[in-house]
PDB file of C-alpha atoms in Angstrom:
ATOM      1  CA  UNK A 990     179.915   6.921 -44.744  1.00  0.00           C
ATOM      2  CA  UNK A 991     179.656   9.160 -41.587  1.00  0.00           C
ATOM      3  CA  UNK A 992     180.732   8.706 -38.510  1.00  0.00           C
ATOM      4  CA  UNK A 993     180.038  10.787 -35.140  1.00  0.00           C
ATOM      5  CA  UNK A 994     183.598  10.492 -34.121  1.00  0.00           C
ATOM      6  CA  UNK A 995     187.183  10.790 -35.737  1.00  0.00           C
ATOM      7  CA  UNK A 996     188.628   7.957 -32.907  1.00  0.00           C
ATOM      8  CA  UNK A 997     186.036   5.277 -34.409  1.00  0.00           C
ATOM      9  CA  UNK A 998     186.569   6.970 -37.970  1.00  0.00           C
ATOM     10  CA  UNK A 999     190.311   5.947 -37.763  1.00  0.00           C
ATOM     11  CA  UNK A1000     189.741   3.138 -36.254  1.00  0.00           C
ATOM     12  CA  UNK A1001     187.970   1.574 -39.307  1.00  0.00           C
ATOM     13  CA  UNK A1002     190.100   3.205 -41.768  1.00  0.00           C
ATOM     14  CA  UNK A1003     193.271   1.366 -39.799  1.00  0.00           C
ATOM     15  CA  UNK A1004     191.431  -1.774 -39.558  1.00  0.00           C
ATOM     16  CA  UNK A1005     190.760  -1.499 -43.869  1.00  0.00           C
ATOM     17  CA  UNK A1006     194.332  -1.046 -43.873  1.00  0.00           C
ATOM     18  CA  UNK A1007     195.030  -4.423 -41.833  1.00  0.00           C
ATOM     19  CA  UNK A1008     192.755  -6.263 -44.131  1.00  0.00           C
ATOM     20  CA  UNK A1009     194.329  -4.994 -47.176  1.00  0.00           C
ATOM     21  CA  UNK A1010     197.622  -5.375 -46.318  1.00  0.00           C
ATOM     22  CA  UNK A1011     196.828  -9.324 -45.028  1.00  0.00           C
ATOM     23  CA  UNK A1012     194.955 -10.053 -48.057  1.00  0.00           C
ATOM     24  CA  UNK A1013     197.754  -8.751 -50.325  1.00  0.00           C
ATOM     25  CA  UNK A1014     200.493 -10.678 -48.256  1.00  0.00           C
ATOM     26  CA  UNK A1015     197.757 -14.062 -48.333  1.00  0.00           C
ATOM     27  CA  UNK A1016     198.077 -13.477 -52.253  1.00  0.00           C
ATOM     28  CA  UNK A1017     201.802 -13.173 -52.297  1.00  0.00           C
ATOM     29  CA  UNK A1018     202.033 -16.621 -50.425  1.00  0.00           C
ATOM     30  CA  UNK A1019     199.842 -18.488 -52.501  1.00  0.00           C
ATOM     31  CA  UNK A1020     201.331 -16.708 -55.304  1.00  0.00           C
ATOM     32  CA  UNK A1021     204.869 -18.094 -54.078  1.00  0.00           C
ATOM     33  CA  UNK A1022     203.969 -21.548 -53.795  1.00  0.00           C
ATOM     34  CA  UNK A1023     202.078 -22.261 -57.207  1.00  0.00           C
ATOM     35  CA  UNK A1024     198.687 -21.614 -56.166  1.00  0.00           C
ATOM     36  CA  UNK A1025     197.698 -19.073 -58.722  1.00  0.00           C
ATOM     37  CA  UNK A1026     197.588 -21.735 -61.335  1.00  0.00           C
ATOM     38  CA  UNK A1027     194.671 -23.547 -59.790  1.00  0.00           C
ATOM     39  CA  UNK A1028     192.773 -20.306 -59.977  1.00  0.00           C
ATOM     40  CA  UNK A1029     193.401 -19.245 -63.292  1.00  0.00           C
ATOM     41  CA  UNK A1030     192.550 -20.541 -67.095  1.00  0.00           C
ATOM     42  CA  UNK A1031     195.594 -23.120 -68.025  1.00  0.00           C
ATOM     43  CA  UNK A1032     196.103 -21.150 -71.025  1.00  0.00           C
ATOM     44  CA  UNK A1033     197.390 -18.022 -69.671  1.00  0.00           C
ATOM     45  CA  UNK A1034     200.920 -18.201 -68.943  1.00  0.00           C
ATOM     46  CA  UNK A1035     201.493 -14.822 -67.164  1.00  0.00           C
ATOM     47  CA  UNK A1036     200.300 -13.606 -63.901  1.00  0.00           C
ATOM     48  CA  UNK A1037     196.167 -12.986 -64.033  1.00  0.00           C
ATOM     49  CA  UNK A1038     195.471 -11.894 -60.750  1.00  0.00           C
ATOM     50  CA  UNK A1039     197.130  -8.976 -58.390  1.00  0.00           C
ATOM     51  CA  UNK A1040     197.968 -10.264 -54.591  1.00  0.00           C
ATOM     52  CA  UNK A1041     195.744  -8.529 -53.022  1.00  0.00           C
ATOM     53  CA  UNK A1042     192.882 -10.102 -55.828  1.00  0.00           C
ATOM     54  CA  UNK A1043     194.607 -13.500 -55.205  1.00  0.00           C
ATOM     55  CA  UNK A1044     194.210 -13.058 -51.313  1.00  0.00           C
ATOM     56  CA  UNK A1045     190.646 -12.722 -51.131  1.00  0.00           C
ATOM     57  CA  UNK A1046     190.295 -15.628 -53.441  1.00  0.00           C
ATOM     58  CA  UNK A1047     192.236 -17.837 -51.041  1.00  0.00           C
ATOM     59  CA  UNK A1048     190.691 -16.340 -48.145  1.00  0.00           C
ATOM     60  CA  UNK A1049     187.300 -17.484 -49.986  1.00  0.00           C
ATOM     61  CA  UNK A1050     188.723 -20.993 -50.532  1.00  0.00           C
ATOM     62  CA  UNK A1051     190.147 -21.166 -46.988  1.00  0.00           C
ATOM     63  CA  UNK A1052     187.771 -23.235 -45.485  1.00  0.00           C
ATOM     64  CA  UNK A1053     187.600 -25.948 -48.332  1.00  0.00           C
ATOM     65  CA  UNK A1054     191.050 -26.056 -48.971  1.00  0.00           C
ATOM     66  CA  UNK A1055     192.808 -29.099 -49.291  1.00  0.00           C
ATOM     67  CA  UNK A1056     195.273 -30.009 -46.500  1.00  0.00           C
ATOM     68  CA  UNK A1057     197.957 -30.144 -48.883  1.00  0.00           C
ATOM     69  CA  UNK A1058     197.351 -26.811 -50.275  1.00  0.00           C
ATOM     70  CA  UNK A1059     196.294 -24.973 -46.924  1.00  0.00           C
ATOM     71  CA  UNK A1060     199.598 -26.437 -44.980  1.00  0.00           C
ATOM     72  CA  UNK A1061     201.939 -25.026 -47.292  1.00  0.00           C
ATOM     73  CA  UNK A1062     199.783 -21.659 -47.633  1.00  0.00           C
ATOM     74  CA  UNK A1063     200.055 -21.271 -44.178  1.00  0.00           C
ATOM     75  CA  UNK A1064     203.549 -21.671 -43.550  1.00  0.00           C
ATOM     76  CA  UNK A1065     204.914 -19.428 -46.807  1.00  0.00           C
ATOM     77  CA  UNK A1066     201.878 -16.899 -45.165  1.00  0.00           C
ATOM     78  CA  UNK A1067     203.743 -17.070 -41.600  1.00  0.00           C
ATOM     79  CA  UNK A1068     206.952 -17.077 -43.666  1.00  0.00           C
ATOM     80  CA  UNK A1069     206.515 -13.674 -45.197  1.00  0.00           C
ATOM     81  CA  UNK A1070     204.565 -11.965 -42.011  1.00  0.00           C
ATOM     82  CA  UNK A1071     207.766 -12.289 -39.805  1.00  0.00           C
ATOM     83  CA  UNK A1072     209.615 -10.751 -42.572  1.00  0.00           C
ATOM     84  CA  UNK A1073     207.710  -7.561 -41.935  1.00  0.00           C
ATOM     85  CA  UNK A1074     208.676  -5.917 -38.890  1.00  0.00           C
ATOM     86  CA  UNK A1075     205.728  -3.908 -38.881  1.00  0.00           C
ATOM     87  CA  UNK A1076     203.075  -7.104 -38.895  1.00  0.00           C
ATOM     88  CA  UNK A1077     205.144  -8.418 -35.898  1.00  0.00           C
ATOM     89  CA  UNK A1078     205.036  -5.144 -34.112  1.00  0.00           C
ATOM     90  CA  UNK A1079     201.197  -5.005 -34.917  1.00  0.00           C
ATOM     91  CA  UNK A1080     200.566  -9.092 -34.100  1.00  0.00           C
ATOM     92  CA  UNK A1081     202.217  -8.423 -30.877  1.00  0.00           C
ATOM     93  CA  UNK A1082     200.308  -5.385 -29.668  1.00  0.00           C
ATOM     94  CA  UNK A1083     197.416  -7.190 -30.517  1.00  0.00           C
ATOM     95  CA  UNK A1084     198.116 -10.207 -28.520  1.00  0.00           C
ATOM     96  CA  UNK A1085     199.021  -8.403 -25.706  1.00  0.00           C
ATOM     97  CA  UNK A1086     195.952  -6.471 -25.791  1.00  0.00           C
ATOM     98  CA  UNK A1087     194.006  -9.755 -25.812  1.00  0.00           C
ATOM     99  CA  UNK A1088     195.522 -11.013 -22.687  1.00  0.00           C
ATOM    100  CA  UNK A1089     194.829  -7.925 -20.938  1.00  0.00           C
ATOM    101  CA  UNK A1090     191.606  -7.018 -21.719  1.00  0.00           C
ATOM    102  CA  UNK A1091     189.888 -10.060 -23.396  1.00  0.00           C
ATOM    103  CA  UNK A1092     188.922  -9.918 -27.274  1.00  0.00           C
ATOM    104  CA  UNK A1093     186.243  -7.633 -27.596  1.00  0.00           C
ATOM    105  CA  UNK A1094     187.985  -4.601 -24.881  1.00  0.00           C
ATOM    106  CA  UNK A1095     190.989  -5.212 -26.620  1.00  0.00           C
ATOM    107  CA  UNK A1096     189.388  -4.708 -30.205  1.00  0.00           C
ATOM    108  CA  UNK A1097     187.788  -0.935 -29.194  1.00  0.00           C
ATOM    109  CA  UNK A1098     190.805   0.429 -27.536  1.00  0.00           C
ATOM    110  CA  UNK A1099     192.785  -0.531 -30.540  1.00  0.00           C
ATOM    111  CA  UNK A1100     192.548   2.820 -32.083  1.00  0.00           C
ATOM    112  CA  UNK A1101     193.956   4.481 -29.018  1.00  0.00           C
ATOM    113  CA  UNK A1102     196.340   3.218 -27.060  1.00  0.00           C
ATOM    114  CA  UNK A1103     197.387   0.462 -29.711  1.00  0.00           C
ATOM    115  CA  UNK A1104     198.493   3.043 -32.415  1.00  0.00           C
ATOM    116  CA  UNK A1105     200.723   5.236 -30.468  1.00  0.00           C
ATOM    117  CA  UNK A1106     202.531   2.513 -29.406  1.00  0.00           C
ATOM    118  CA  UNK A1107     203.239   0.832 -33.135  1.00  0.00           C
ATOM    119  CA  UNK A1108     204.120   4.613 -34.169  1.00  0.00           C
ATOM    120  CA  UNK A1109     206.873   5.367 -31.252  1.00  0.00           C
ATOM    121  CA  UNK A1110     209.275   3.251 -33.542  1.00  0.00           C
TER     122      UNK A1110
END
């Protein structure tokens, strides 16, 4: 991939980061709660899938999901993100970005202004 610019460059790369990191943690929950033996063979008795492999199969089944699957999901997934001060550092910069500048001006001046603040810490 090229890119005309190191700001966007980083940008992306931080954003992959996000997404990795949220997938893995997704996986973890559902991993937690019992999940990961509706999504493997019933024969296995050790773990078959790594978080992060685990999150993007839950993030697939997300919108199907049985209520009283998703619920408990959720709340082990909200659970383990406050644990993490660096998710509610990020989750909060974020948010106030949103309120500021709306979604989408808030979503391009991530990469600046965003990151120097989650690094003064």
């Amino acid at each position: 991939m090229h890119t005309g610019s190191m700001a966007r460059r980083d940008r992306q790369l931080l954003l992959s980061v996000l997404c990795i990191a949220f997938l893995t943690l997704l996986g973890k929950a559902g991993d937690s709660i019992g999940l990961e033996r509706t999504i493997k063979a019933n024969t296995v008795k050790t773990q078959s899938y790594s978080f992060w492999r685990q999150g993007c199969i839950y993030y697939a089944l997300l919108p199907g999901m049985k209520e009283s699957q998703l619920l408990p999901l959720l709340e082990r997934f909200t659970i383990l993100l406050n644990e993490h001060t660096f998710f509610r550092k990020i989750l909060g910069v974020l948010v106030n970005e949103m309120l500021i500048r709306g979604p989408l001006r808030a979503m391009s001046a991530f990469g600046t202004g965003c990151v120097k603040t989650l690094t003064k810490n």
